[in-house]
Amino acid sequence: MKQVETWLNTFDRIVFDTSPVLHINRSNIPVTVIANVCDQTLLVVMAGKTSQQQVKKGIALLQGNGQSKIATVLNTRDQPTSAGNSTGN
């Protein structure tokens, strides 16, 4: 938390890119912990992959941990699995 306060004194905005909210990864800090130190949360939803039920569950999980400002973004862009697979388009 102290590091976040230092960053806030230096930068206008700080963006944390986390693991998917519904996937538990023991190597990462839980998404809900990170969301609780943020002013707002942006939930990125993959078009054609993320179900409506998954979106509702993700929002409920974030809200249940005290996050009240949640926005969503619908992402439809294909993402190569590695930089080497990129076509440059």
mmCIF file of N, CA and C in Angstrom:
data_model
loop_
_atom_site.group_PDB
_atom_site.id
_atom_site.type_symbol
_atom_site.label_atom_id
_atom_site.label_comp_id
_atom_site.label_asym_id
_atom_site.label_seq_id
_atom_site.Cartn_x
_atom_site.Cartn_y
_atom_site.Cartn_z
ATOM 1 N N MET A 1 0.831 -1.196 0.000
ATOM 2 C CA MET A 1 0.000 0.000 0.000
ATOM 3 C C MET A 1 0.871 1.253 0.000
ATOM 4 N N LYS A 2 1.979 1.198 0.690
ATOM 5 C CA LYS A 2 2.865 2.357 0.754
ATOM 6 C C LYS A 2 3.413 2.710 -0.627
ATOM 7 N N GLN A 3 3.734 1.678 -1.423
ATOM 8 C CA GLN A 3 4.244 1.915 -2.771
ATOM 9 C C GLN A 3 3.181 2.582 -3.646
ATOM 10 N N VAL A 4 1.933 2.164 -3.504
ATOM 11 C CA VAL A 4 0.837 2.762 -4.269
ATOM 12 C C VAL A 4 0.716 4.246 -3.923
ATOM 13 N N GLU A 5 0.835 4.580 -2.656
ATOM 14 C CA GLU A 5 0.766 5.986 -2.242
ATOM 15 C C GLU A 5 1.896 6.797 -2.878
ATOM 16 N N THR A 6 3.089 6.214 -2.956
ATOM 17 C CA THR A 6 4.217 6.881 -3.606
ATOM 18 C C THR A 6 3.917 7.128 -5.079
ATOM 19 N N TRP A 7 3.383 6.116 -5.752
ATOM 20 C CA TRP A 7 3.039 6.257 -7.171
ATOM 21 C C TRP A 7 1.979 7.340 -7.368
ATOM 22 N N LEU A 8 0.990 7.392 -6.482
ATOM 23 C CA LEU A 8 -0.079 8.386 -6.608
ATOM 24 C C LEU A 8 0.448 9.810 -6.484
ATOM 25 N N ASN A 9 1.531 9.981 -5.765
ATOM 26 C CA ASN A 9 2.148 11.304 -5.654
ATOM 27 C C ASN A 9 2.950 11.657 -6.898
ATOM 28 N N THR A 10 3.255 10.668 -7.722
ATOM 29 C CA THR A 10 4.078 10.869 -8.914
ATOM 30 C C THR A 10 3.259 10.891 -10.206
ATOM 31 N N PHE A 11 2.239 10.031 -10.280
ATOM 32 C CA PHE A 11 1.480 9.836 -11.522
ATOM 33 C C PHE A 11 0.013 10.231 -11.347
ATOM 34 N N ASP A 12 -0.620 10.631 -12.461
ATOM 35 C CA ASP A 12 -2.046 10.962 -12.437
ATOM 36 C C ASP A 12 -2.914 9.714 -12.329
ATOM 37 N N ARG A 13 -2.504 8.646 -13.003
ATOM 38 C CA ARG A 13 -3.263 7.388 -13.010
ATOM 39 C C ARG A 13 -2.302 6.212 -12.916
ATOM 40 N N ILE A 14 -2.765 5.166 -12.254
ATOM 41 C CA ILE A 14 -2.007 3.925 -12.157
ATOM 42 C C ILE A 14 -2.931 2.815 -12.636
ATOM 43 N N VAL A 15 -2.450 1.976 -13.539
ATOM 44 C CA VAL A 15 -3.252 0.871 -14.061
ATOM 45 C C VAL A 15 -2.604 -0.440 -13.635
ATOM 46 N N PHE A 16 -3.388 -1.306 -13.005
ATOM 47 C CA PHE A 16 -2.937 -2.639 -12.626
ATOM 48 C C PHE A 16 -3.578 -3.644 -13.574
ATOM 49 N N ASP A 17 -2.774 -4.405 -14.260
ATOM 50 C CA ASP A 17 -3.251 -5.460 -15.151
ATOM 51 C C ASP A 17 -3.133 -6.765 -14.378
ATOM 52 N N THR A 18 -4.263 -7.402 -14.086
ATOM 53 C CA THR A 18 -4.259 -8.590 -13.233
ATOM 54 C C THR A 18 -4.664 -9.846 -14.002
ATOM 55 N N SER A 19 -4.601 -10.951 -13.313
ATOM 56 C CA SER A 19 -5.117 -12.209 -13.846
ATOM 57 C C SER A 19 -6.637 -12.090 -13.980
ATOM 58 N N PRO A 20 -7.262 -12.950 -14.759
ATOM 59 C CA PRO A 20 -8.725 -12.932 -14.839
ATOM 60 C C PRO A 20 -9.356 -13.083 -13.449
ATOM 61 N N VAL A 21 -10.402 -12.346 -13.203
ATOM 62 C CA VAL A 21 -11.026 -12.312 -11.882
ATOM 63 C C VAL A 21 -11.531 -13.686 -11.434
ATOM 64 N N LEU A 22 -11.956 -14.535 -12.348
ATOM 65 C CA LEU A 22 -12.509 -15.835 -11.966
ATOM 66 C C LEU A 22 -11.469 -16.959 -11.918
ATOM 67 N N HIS A 23 -10.241 -16.671 -12.277
ATOM 68 C CA HIS A 23 -9.189 -17.685 -12.236
ATOM 69 C C HIS A 23 -8.298 -17.461 -11.021
ATOM 70 N N ILE A 24 -8.142 -18.499 -10.228
ATOM 71 C CA ILE A 24 -7.274 -18.420 -9.058
ATOM 72 C C ILE A 24 -5.876 -18.850 -9.483
ATOM 73 N N ASN A 25 -4.916 -17.983 -9.253
ATOM 74 C CA ASN A 25 -3.523 -18.272 -9.575
ATOM 75 C C ASN A 25 -2.717 -18.052 -8.298
ATOM 76 N N ARG A 26 -2.211 -19.106 -7.732
ATOM 77 C CA ARG A 26 -1.508 -19.022 -6.451
ATOM 78 C C ARG A 26 -0.260 -18.153 -6.510
ATOM 79 N N SER A 27 0.262 -17.924 -7.696
ATOM 80 C CA SER A 27 1.475 -17.120 -7.845
ATOM 81 C C SER A 27 1.194 -15.617 -7.840
ATOM 82 N N ASN A 28 -0.065 -15.230 -7.996
ATOM 83 C CA ASN A 28 -0.422 -13.814 -8.119
ATOM 84 C C ASN A 28 -1.198 -13.329 -6.905
ATOM 85 N N ILE A 29 -1.167 -12.031 -6.700
ATOM 86 C CA ILE A 29 -2.005 -11.413 -5.681
ATOM 87 C C ILE A 29 -3.449 -11.516 -6.167
ATOM 88 N N PRO A 30 -4.399 -11.928 -5.315
ATOM 89 C CA PRO A 30 -5.795 -12.028 -5.756
ATOM 90 C C PRO A 30 -6.321 -10.704 -6.310
ATOM 91 N N VAL A 31 -7.100 -10.793 -7.361
ATOM 92 C CA VAL A 31 -7.660 -9.607 -8.021
ATOM 93 C C VAL A 31 -8.437 -8.742 -7.038
ATOM 94 N N THR A 32 -9.193 -9.367 -6.145
ATOM 95 C CA THR A 32 -9.998 -8.606 -5.191
ATOM 96 C C THR A 32 -9.132 -7.770 -4.250
ATOM 97 N N VAL A 33 -7.948 -8.254 -3.905
ATOM 98 C CA VAL A 33 -7.039 -7.494 -3.044
ATOM 99 C C VAL A 33 -6.566 -6.243 -3.769
ATOM 100 N N ILE A 34 -6.206 -6.400 -5.034
ATOM 101 C CA ILE A 34 -5.752 -5.251 -5.830
ATOM 102 C C ILE A 34 -6.901 -4.265 -6.041
ATOM 103 N N ALA A 35 -8.081 -4.779 -6.355
ATOM 104 C CA ALA A 35 -9.242 -3.907 -6.595
ATOM 105 C C ALA A 35 -9.582 -3.074 -5.366
ATOM 106 N N ASN A 36 -9.357 -3.625 -4.185
ATOM 107 C CA ASN A 36 -9.709 -2.902 -2.961
ATOM 108 C C ASN A 36 -8.832 -1.687 -2.691
ATOM 109 N N VAL A 37 -7.662 -1.609 -3.310
ATOM 110 C CA VAL A 37 -6.810 -0.430 -3.121
ATOM 111 C C VAL A 37 -6.960 0.556 -4.285
ATOM 112 N N CYS A 38 -7.870 0.250 -5.191
ATOM 113 C CA CYS A 38 -8.094 1.100 -6.369
ATOM 114 C C CYS A 38 -9.360 1.937 -6.214
ATOM 115 N N ASP A 39 -9.361 3.088 -6.868
ATOM 116 C CA ASP A 39 -10.553 3.935 -6.870
ATOM 117 C C ASP A 39 -11.639 3.366 -7.772
ATOM 118 N N GLN A 40 -11.225 2.728 -8.876
ATOM 119 C CA GLN A 40 -12.162 2.175 -9.845
ATOM 120 C C GLN A 40 -11.609 0.870 -10.404
ATOM 121 N N THR A 41 -12.511 0.029 -10.896
ATOM 122 C CA THR A 41 -12.113 -1.240 -11.492
ATOM 123 C C THR A 41 -12.679 -1.329 -12.901
ATOM 124 N N LEU A 42 -11.841 -1.751 -13.826
ATOM 125 C CA LEU A 42 -12.239 -1.943 -15.217
ATOM 126 C C LEU A 42 -12.211 -3.440 -15.496
ATOM 127 N N LEU A 43 -13.359 -4.009 -15.807
ATOM 128 C CA LEU A 43 -13.483 -5.434 -16.085
ATOM 129 C C LEU A 43 -13.505 -5.621 -17.602
ATOM 130 N N VAL A 44 -12.479 -6.260 -18.138
ATOM 131 C CA VAL A 44 -12.379 -6.489 -19.578
ATOM 132 C C VAL A 44 -13.028 -7.838 -19.891
ATOM 133 N N VAL A 45 -13.973 -7.829 -20.837
ATOM 134 C CA VAL A 45 -14.746 -9.011 -21.199
ATOM 135 C C VAL A 45 -14.398 -9.392 -22.632
ATOM 136 N N MET A 46 -14.049 -10.652 -22.855
ATOM 137 C CA MET A 46 -13.677 -11.126 -24.186
ATOM 138 C C MET A 46 -14.936 -11.520 -24.966
ATOM 139 N N ALA A 47 -15.200 -10.794 -26.039
ATOM 140 C CA ALA A 47 -16.380 -11.057 -26.873
ATOM 141 C C ALA A 47 -16.331 -12.476 -27.428
ATOM 142 N N GLY A 48 -17.448 -13.161 -27.332
ATOM 143 C CA GLY A 48 -17.548 -14.507 -27.878
ATOM 144 C C GLY A 48 -16.923 -15.579 -27.008
ATOM 145 N N LYS A 49 -16.273 -15.203 -25.922
ATOM 146 C CA LYS A 49 -15.619 -16.166 -25.030
ATOM 147 C C LYS A 49 -16.197 -16.121 -23.617
ATOM 148 N N THR A 50 -16.438 -14.907 -23.125
ATOM 149 C CA THR A 50 -16.923 -14.735 -21.759
ATOM 150 C C THR A 50 -18.439 -14.768 -21.761
ATOM 151 N N SER A 51 -19.008 -15.660 -20.950
ATOM 152 C CA SER A 51 -20.469 -15.772 -20.894
ATOM 153 C C SER A 51 -21.058 -14.676 -20.009
ATOM 154 N N GLN A 52 -22.340 -14.432 -20.191
ATOM 155 C CA GLN A 52 -23.038 -13.440 -19.379
ATOM 156 C C GLN A 52 -22.963 -13.847 -17.903
ATOM 157 N N GLN A 53 -23.069 -15.128 -17.631
ATOM 158 C CA GLN A 53 -22.986 -15.634 -16.254
ATOM 159 C C GLN A 53 -21.612 -15.349 -15.647
ATOM 160 N N GLN A 54 -20.554 -15.506 -16.437
ATOM 161 C CA GLN A 54 -19.202 -15.221 -15.949
ATOM 162 C C GLN A 54 -19.037 -13.733 -15.631
ATOM 163 N N VAL A 55 -19.596 -12.877 -16.472
ATOM 164 C CA VAL A 55 -19.531 -11.433 -16.225
ATOM 165 C C VAL A 55 -20.252 -11.099 -14.925
ATOM 166 N N LYS A 56 -21.446 -11.641 -14.747
ATOM 167 C CA LYS A 56 -22.213 -11.386 -13.524
ATOM 168 C C LYS A 56 -21.465 -11.886 -12.291
ATOM 169 N N LYS A 57 -20.862 -13.055 -12.398
ATOM 170 C CA LYS A 57 -20.125 -13.628 -11.275
ATOM 171 C C LYS A 57 -18.899 -12.773 -10.944
ATOM 172 N N GLY A 58 -18.194 -12.300 -11.963
ATOM 173 C CA GLY A 58 -17.025 -11.443 -11.754
ATOM 174 C C GLY A 58 -17.398 -10.134 -11.077
ATOM 175 N N ILE A 59 -18.474 -9.516 -11.549
ATOM 176 C CA ILE A 59 -18.937 -8.261 -10.951
ATOM 177 C C ILE A 59 -19.370 -8.490 -9.509
ATOM 178 N N ALA A 60 -20.104 -9.577 -9.270
ATOM 179 C CA ALA A 60 -20.553 -9.890 -7.904
ATOM 180 C C ALA A 60 -19.366 -10.123 -6.970
ATOM 181 N N LEU A 61 -18.340 -10.782 -7.464
ATOM 182 C CA LEU A 61 -17.138 -11.033 -6.662
ATOM 183 C C LEU A 61 -16.457 -9.716 -6.285
ATOM 184 N N LEU A 62 -16.332 -8.832 -7.248
ATOM 185 C CA LEU A 62 -15.707 -7.528 -6.983
ATOM 186 C C LEU A 62 -16.559 -6.684 -6.032
ATOM 187 N N GLN A 63 -17.859 -6.666 -6.263
ATOM 188 C CA GLN A 63 -18.751 -5.890 -5.399
ATOM 189 C C GLN A 63 -18.782 -6.467 -3.981
ATOM 190 N N GLY A 64 -18.728 -7.781 -3.873
ATOM 191 C CA GLY A 64 -18.739 -8.440 -2.568
ATOM 192 C C GLY A 64 -17.510 -8.138 -1.738
ATOM 193 N N ASN A 65 -16.468 -7.667 -2.401
ATOM 194 C CA ASN A 65 -15.243 -7.293 -1.707
ATOM 195 C C ASN A 65 -15.091 -5.784 -1.580
ATOM 196 N N GLY A 66 -16.203 -5.067 -1.738
ATOM 197 C CA GLY A 66 -16.202 -3.639 -1.464
ATOM 198 C C GLY A 66 -15.974 -2.718 -2.650
ATOM 199 N N GLN A 67 -15.785 -3.239 -3.843
ATOM 200 C CA GLN A 67 -15.549 -2.382 -5.017
ATOM 201 C C GLN A 67 -16.901 -1.938 -5.569
ATOM 202 N N SER A 68 -17.149 -0.633 -5.548
ATOM 203 C CA SER A 68 -18.450 -0.130 -6.002
ATOM 204 C C SER A 68 -18.395 0.513 -7.382
ATOM 205 N N LYS A 69 -17.216 0.948 -7.806
ATOM 206 C CA LYS A 69 -17.097 1.587 -9.118
ATOM 207 C C LYS A 69 -16.474 0.603 -10.098
ATOM 208 N N ILE A 70 -17.342 -0.072 -10.860
ATOM 209 C CA ILE A 70 -16.887 -1.087 -11.816
ATOM 210 C C ILE A 70 -17.401 -0.719 -13.199
ATOM 211 N N ALA A 71 -16.497 -0.667 -14.157
ATOM 212 C CA ALA A 71 -16.872 -0.435 -15.556
ATOM 213 C C ALA A 71 -16.450 -1.664 -16.353
ATOM 214 N N THR A 72 -17.095 -1.890 -17.482
ATOM 215 C CA THR A 72 -16.733 -3.025 -18.325
ATOM 216 C C THR A 72 -16.335 -2.552 -19.716
ATOM 217 N N VAL A 73 -15.453 -3.327 -20.323
ATOM 218 C CA VAL A 73 -15.012 -3.084 -21.697
ATOM 219 C C VAL A 73 -15.176 -4.392 -22.453
ATOM 220 N N LEU A 74 -15.784 -4.336 -23.625
ATOM 221 C CA LEU A 74 -15.933 -5.510 -24.469
ATOM 222 C C LEU A 74 -14.759 -5.548 -25.441
ATOM 223 N N ASN A 75 -13.918 -6.544 -25.312
ATOM 224 C CA ASN A 75 -12.720 -6.682 -26.122
ATOM 225 C C ASN A 75 -12.981 -7.700 -27.229
ATOM 226 N N THR A 76 -12.871 -7.267 -28.474
ATOM 227 C CA THR A 76 -13.110 -8.173 -29.605
ATOM 228 C C THR A 76 -11.858 -8.422 -30.423
ATOM 229 N N ARG A 77 -10.752 -7.840 -30.041
ATOM 230 C CA ARG A 77 -9.523 -7.962 -30.815
ATOM 231 C C ARG A 77 -8.865 -9.317 -30.588
ATOM 232 N N ASP A 78 -8.433 -9.960 -31.679
ATOM 233 C CA ASP A 78 -7.674 -11.200 -31.561
ATOM 234 C C ASP A 78 -6.326 -10.896 -30.946
ATOM 235 N N GLN A 79 -5.883 -11.753 -30.061
ATOM 236 C CA GLN A 79 -4.606 -11.545 -29.402
ATOM 237 C C GLN A 79 -3.704 -12.749 -29.656
ATOM 238 N N PRO A 80 -2.580 -12.545 -30.356
ATOM 239 C CA PRO A 80 -1.671 -13.660 -30.588
ATOM 240 C C PRO A 80 -1.114 -14.183 -29.275
ATOM 241 N N THR A 81 -0.771 -15.458 -29.225
ATOM 242 C CA THR A 81 -0.287 -16.049 -27.980
ATOM 243 C C THR A 81 1.127 -15.592 -27.648
ATOM 244 N N SER A 82 1.868 -15.137 -28.626
ATOM 245 C CA SER A 82 3.193 -14.585 -28.349
ATOM 246 C C SER A 82 3.529 -13.543 -29.417
ATOM 247 N N ALA A 83 4.499 -12.711 -29.123
ATOM 248 C CA ALA A 83 4.876 -11.651 -30.061
ATOM 249 C C ALA A 83 5.352 -12.235 -31.378
ATOM 250 N N GLY A 84 5.932 -13.421 -31.335
ATOM 251 C CA GLY A 84 6.438 -14.058 -32.557
ATOM 252 C C GLY A 84 5.347 -14.444 -33.530
ATOM 253 N N ASN A 85 4.109 -14.560 -33.062
ATOM 254 C CA ASN A 85 2.986 -14.941 -33.923
ATOM 255 C C ASN A 85 2.294 -13.744 -34.549
ATOM 256 N N SER A 86 2.694 -12.549 -34.173
ATOM 257 C CA SER A 86 2.040 -11.343 -34.663
ATOM 258 C C SER A 86 2.326 -11.126 -36.140
ATOM 259 N N THR A 87 1.284 -10.727 -36.868
ATOM 260 C CA THR A 87 1.433 -10.476 -38.300
ATOM 261 C C THR A 87 1.749 -9.019 -38.578
ATOM 262 N N GLY A 88 1.687 -8.186 -37.513
ATOM 263 C CA GLY A 88 1.977 -6.774 -37.683
ATOM 264 C C GLY A 88 0.816 -5.970 -38.207
ATOM 265 N N ASN A 89 -0.392 -6.564 -38.327
ATOM 266 C CA ASN A 89 -1.566 -5.855 -38.814
ATOM 267 C C ASN A 89 -2.256 -5.134 -37.697
#
